[in-house]
Coordinates of C-alpha atoms in Angstrom, one line a residue:
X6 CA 17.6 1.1 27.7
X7 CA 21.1 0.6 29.6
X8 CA 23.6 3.1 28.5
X9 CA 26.0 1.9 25.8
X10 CA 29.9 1.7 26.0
X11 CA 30.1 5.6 25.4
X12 CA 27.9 6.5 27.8
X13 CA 28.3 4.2 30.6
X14 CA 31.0 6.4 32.3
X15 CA 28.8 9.7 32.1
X16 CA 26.4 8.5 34.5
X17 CA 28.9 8.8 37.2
X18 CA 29.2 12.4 36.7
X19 CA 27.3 14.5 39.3
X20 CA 24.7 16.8 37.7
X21 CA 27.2 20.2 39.5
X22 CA 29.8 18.7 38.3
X23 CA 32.7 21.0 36.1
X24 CA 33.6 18.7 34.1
X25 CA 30.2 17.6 33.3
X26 CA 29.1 21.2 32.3
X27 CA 32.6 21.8 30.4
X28 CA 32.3 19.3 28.2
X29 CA 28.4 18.8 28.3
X30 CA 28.4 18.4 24.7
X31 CA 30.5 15.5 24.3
X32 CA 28.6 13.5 26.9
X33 CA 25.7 14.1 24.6
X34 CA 27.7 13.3 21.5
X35 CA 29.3 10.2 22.4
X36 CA 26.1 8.2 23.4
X37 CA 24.3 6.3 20.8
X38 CA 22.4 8.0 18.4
X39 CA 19.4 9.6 19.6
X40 CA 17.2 10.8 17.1
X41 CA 15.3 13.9 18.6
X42 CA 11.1 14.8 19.0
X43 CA 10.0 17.8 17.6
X44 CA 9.4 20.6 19.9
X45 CA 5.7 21.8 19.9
X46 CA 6.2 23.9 17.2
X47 CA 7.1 20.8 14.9
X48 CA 4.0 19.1 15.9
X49 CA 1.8 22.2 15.3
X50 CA 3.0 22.9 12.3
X51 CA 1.1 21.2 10.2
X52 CA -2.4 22.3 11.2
X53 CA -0.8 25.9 9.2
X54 CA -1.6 24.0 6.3
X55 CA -4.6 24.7 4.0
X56 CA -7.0 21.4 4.9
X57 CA -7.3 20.6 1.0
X58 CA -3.2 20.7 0.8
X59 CA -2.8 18.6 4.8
X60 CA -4.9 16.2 2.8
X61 CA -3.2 16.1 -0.7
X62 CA 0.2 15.6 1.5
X63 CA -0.7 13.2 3.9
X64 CA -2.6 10.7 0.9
X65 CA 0.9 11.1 -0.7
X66 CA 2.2 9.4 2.3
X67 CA -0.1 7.0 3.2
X68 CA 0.4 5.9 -0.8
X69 CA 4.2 5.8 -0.6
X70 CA 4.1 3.7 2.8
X71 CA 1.7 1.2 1.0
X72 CA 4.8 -0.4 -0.7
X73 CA 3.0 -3.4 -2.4
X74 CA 0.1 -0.8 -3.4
X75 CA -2.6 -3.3 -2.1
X76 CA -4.6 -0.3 -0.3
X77 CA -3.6 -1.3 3.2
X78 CA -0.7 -0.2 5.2
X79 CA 0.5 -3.7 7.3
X80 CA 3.2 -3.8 10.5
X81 CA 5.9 -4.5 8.3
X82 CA 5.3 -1.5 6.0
X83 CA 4.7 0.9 8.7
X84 CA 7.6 -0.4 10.5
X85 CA 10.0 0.2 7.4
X86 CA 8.9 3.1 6.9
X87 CA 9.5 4.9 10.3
X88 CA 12.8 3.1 9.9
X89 CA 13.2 5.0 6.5
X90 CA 12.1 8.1 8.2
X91 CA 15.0 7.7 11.1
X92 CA 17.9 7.2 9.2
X93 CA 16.8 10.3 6.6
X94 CA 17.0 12.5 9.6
X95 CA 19.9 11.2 11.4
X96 CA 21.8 11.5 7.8
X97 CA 20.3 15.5 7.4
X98 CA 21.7 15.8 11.0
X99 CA 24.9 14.8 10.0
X100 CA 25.2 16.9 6.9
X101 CA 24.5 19.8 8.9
X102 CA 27.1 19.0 11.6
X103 CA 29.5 18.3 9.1
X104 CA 28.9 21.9 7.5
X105 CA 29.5 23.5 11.2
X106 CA 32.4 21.4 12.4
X107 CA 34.0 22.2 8.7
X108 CA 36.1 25.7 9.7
X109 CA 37.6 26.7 6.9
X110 CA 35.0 24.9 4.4
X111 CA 37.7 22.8 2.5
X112 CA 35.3 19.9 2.6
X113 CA 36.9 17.2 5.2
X114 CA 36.4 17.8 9.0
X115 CA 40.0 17.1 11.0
X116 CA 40.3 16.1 14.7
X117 CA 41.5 19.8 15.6
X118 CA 38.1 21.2 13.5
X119 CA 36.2 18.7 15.9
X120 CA 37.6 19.5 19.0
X121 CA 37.2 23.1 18.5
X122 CA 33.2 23.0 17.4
X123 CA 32.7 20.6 20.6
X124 CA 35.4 22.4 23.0
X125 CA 36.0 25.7 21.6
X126 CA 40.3 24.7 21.7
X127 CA 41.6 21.6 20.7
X128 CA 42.2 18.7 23.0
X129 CA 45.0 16.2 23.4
X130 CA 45.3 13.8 26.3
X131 CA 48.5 11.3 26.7
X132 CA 47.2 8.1 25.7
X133 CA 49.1 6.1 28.1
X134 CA 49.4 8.1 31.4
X135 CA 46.4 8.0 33.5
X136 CA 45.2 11.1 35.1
X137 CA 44.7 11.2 39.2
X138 CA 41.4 12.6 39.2
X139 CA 38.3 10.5 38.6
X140 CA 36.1 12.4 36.6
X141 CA 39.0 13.7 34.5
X142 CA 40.2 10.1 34.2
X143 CA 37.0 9.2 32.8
X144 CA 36.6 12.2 30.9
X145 CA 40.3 11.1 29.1
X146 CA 39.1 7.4 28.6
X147 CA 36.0 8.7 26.5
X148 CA 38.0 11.5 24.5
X149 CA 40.3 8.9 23.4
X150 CA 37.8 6.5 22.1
X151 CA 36.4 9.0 20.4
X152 CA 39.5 9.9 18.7
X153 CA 40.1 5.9 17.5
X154 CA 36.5 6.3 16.6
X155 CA 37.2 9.5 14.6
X156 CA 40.8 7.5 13.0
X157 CA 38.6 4.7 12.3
X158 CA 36.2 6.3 10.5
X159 CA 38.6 8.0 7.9
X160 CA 39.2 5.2 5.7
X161 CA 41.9 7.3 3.3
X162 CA 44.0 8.1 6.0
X163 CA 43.7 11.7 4.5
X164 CA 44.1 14.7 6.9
X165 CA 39.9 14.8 7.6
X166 CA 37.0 13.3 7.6
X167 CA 34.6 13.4 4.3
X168 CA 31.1 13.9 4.4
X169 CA 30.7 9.9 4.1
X170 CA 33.4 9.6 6.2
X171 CA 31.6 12.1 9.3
X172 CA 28.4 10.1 8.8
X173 CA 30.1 6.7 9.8
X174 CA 32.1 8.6 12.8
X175 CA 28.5 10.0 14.1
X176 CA 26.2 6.8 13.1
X177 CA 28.7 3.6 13.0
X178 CA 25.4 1.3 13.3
X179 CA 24.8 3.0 9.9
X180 CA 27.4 2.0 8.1
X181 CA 29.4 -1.7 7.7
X182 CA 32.8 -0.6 7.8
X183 CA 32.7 0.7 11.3
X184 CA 30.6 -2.8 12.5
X185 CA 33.6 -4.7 13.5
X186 CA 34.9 -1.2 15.3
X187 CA 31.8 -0.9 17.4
X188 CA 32.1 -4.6 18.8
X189 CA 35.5 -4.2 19.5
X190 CA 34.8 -1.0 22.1
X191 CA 32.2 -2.6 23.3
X192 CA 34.3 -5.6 24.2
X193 CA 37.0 -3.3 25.4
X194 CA 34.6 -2.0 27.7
X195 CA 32.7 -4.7 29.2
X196 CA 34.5 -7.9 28.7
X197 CA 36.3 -7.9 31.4
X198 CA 38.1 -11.5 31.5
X199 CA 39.4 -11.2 27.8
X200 CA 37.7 -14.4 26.8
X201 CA 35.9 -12.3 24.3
X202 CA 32.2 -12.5 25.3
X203 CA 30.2 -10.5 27.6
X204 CA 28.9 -12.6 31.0
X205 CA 25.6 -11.2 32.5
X206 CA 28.1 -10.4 35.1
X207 CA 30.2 -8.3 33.0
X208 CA 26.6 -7.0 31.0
X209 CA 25.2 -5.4 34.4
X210 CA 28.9 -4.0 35.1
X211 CA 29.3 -2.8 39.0
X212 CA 26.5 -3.6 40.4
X213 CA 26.7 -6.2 43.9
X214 CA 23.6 -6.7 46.0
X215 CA 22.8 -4.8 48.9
X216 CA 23.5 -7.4 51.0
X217 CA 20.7 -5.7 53.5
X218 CA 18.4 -6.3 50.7
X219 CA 16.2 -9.5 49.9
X220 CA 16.5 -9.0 46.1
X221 CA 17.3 -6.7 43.5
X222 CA 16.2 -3.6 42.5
X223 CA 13.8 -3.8 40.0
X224 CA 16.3 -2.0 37.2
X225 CA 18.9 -4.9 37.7
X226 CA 15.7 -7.8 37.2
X227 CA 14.4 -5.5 33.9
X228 CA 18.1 -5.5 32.5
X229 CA 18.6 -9.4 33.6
X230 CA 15.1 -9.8 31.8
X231 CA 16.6 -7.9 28.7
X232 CA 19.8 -10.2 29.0
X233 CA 17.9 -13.2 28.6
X234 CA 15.2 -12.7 26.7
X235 CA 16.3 -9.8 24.3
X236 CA 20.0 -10.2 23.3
X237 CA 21.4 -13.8 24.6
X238 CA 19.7 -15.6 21.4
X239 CA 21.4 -18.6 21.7
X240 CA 20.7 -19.0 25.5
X241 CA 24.7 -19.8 26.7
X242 CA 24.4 -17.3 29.2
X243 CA 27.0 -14.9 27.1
X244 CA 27.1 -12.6 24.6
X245 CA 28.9 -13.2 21.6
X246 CA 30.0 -10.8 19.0
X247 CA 26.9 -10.4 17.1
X248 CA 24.7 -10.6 20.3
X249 CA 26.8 -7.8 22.1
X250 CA 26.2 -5.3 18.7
X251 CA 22.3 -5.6 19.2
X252 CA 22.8 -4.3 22.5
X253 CA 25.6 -1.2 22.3
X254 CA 23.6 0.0 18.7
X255 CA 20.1 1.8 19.1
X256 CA 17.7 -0.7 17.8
X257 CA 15.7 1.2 15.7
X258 CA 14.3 -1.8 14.4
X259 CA 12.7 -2.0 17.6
X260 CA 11.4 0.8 18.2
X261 CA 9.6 0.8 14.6
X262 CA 7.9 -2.2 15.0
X263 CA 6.6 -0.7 18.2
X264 CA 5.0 2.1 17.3
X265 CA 3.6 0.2 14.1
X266 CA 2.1 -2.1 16.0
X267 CA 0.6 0.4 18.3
X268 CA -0.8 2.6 15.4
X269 CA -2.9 -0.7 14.0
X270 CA -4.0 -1.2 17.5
X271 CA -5.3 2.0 18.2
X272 CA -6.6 3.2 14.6
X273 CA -7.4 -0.6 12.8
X274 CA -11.2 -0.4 13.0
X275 CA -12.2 -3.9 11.8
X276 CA -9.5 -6.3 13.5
X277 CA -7.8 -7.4 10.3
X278 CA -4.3 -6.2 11.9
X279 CA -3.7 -3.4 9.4
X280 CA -4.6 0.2 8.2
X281 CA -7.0 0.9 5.1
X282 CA -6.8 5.0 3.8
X283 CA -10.0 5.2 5.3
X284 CA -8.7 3.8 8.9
X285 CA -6.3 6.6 9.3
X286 CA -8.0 9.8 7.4
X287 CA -10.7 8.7 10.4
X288 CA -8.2 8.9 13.3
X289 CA -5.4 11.1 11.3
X290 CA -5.0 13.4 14.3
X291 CA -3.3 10.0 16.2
X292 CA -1.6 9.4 12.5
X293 CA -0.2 12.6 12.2
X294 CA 1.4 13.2 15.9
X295 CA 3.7 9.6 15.7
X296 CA 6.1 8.2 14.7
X297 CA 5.2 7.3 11.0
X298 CA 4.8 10.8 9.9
X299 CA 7.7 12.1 12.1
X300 CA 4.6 14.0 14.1
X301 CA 3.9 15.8 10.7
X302 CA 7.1 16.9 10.2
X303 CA 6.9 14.6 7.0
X304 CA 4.1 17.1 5.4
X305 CA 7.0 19.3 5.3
X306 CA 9.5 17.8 3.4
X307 CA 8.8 17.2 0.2
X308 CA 11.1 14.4 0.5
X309 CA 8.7 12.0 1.9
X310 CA 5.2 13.6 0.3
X311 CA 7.0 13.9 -3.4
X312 CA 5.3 11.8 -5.8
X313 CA 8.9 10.6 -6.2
X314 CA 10.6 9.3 -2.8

């Protein structure tokens, strides 16, 4: 998809760039959640188990997807529980962050503790005074939006950031208190005439025709497409509040219903749209390398094959 608010300005950076590599991390950090795929050894992993004990672990799961215990798994439960599966990982990420960024273990993360895990010293721009320099300039602009993101997130006011308190500053889409922060960056960012919306203009930012050109690249008719169709639900050619935070937040909804539906269409052997036991243990090689058993990383955690989730 288009880059969000936070990482809109990074794609300006040139790949060479010494800015870019000094403060790689944060151009990673500040773009929307990305939740990562295993590396081969992930995926391999679970072939190490005994077959009887693959087997045991993987009818566990199949049972604990099949929410209304009918026998079949259907879209909606597939698609809930990848959804689960997502936000388990991106909060065991963020536990382990939290335990890094934490220097002298006192339990709360502070701005200076953050800057130093991403920068190695701490950082502190003038919030008013631009800087000449492009890139720096734009490097500034992010760094202080994450800092009101960081201020936002601690809700006591205390010195740092709890653990609860770190999990809304790295996953706002997670969490409702940081909701109306999240729109109001966004419209900081892109609405561009203050009348609080978002104009396709203002959605596809920069861009102007080549005026050598006949039409526009395809990228600019996919996003126009994703305008439209995907975000502008009430068709006013604008996007609202509501509509503007189901663009700027990862839409893991989406991308859950995908892959369900792309599981039942691959592994659903009688065309009744949805997956008996028998379906998957048949293709389970497919089952086990997606998205609904994190590509098997869920035989691993007994989270997800307990008898008890």
């Amino acid at each position: 998809g288009r880059p969000g608010p936070r990482t809109a300005a990074v794609a300006g950076f040139a790949s060479n760039s010494p800015i870019l590599h000094h403060y790689a991390p944060l151009m990673v950090m500040l773009g929307p959640p990305v939740y990562r795929f295993p590396s081969k050894e992930d995926v391999d992993e679970y072939v190490k188990l005994g077959h009887e004990e693959q087997q045991k672990r993987l009818q566990s799961i199949i049972k604990k997807i099949d929410s209304d215990s009918d026998g079949f798994l259907t879209e909606s439960e597939l698609s809930q529980w990848i959804q689960m599966s997502f936000k388990h990982y991106a909060m065991q990420e963020a536990k382990q962050q939290f335990v890094e960024y934490d220097k002298n273990n006192d339990g709360t993360v502070t701005w200076d503790e953050y800057n130093i895990q991403m920068y190695d010293r701490v950082i502190d721009f003038d919030e008013i005074t631009a800087l000449d320099d492009a890139e720096e300039e734009s490097f500034r602009q992010l760094h202080l939006k994450d800092k009101k993101r960081f201020e936002r997130a601690n809700q006591d006011s205390g010195p740092g950031l709890s653990l609860e308190e770190f999990i809304a500053f790295e996953h706002p889409e997670e969490v409702d208190y940081m909701t109306e922060f999240v729109i109001q960056e966004a419209l900081e960012e892109h609405d561009k005439n203050g009348d609080g919306y978002v104009s396709l203009e203002e959605f596809l930012g920069d861009y102007r025709r080549d005026p050598t050109a006949n039409e526009d690249p395809e990228w600019i008719l996919v996003e126009k497409d994703r305008f439209v169709n995907d975000y502008d639900k009430d068709n006013d050619g604008r996007l609202d509040p509501q509509e503007l935070l189901s663009w700027v937040v990862p839409n893991n909804q989406g991308i859950a219903q995908e892959e369900a539906l792309h599981l039942i269409d691959e592994m659903d052997l009688n065309g009744d749209k949805k997956l008996s036991k028998e379906e998957i243990l048949e293709n389970q090689d497919l089952f086990l390398t997606s998205e609904a058993t994190d590509y098997g990383r869920q035989l691993h955690d007994d989270y997800f094959y307990h008898d008890e989730l």
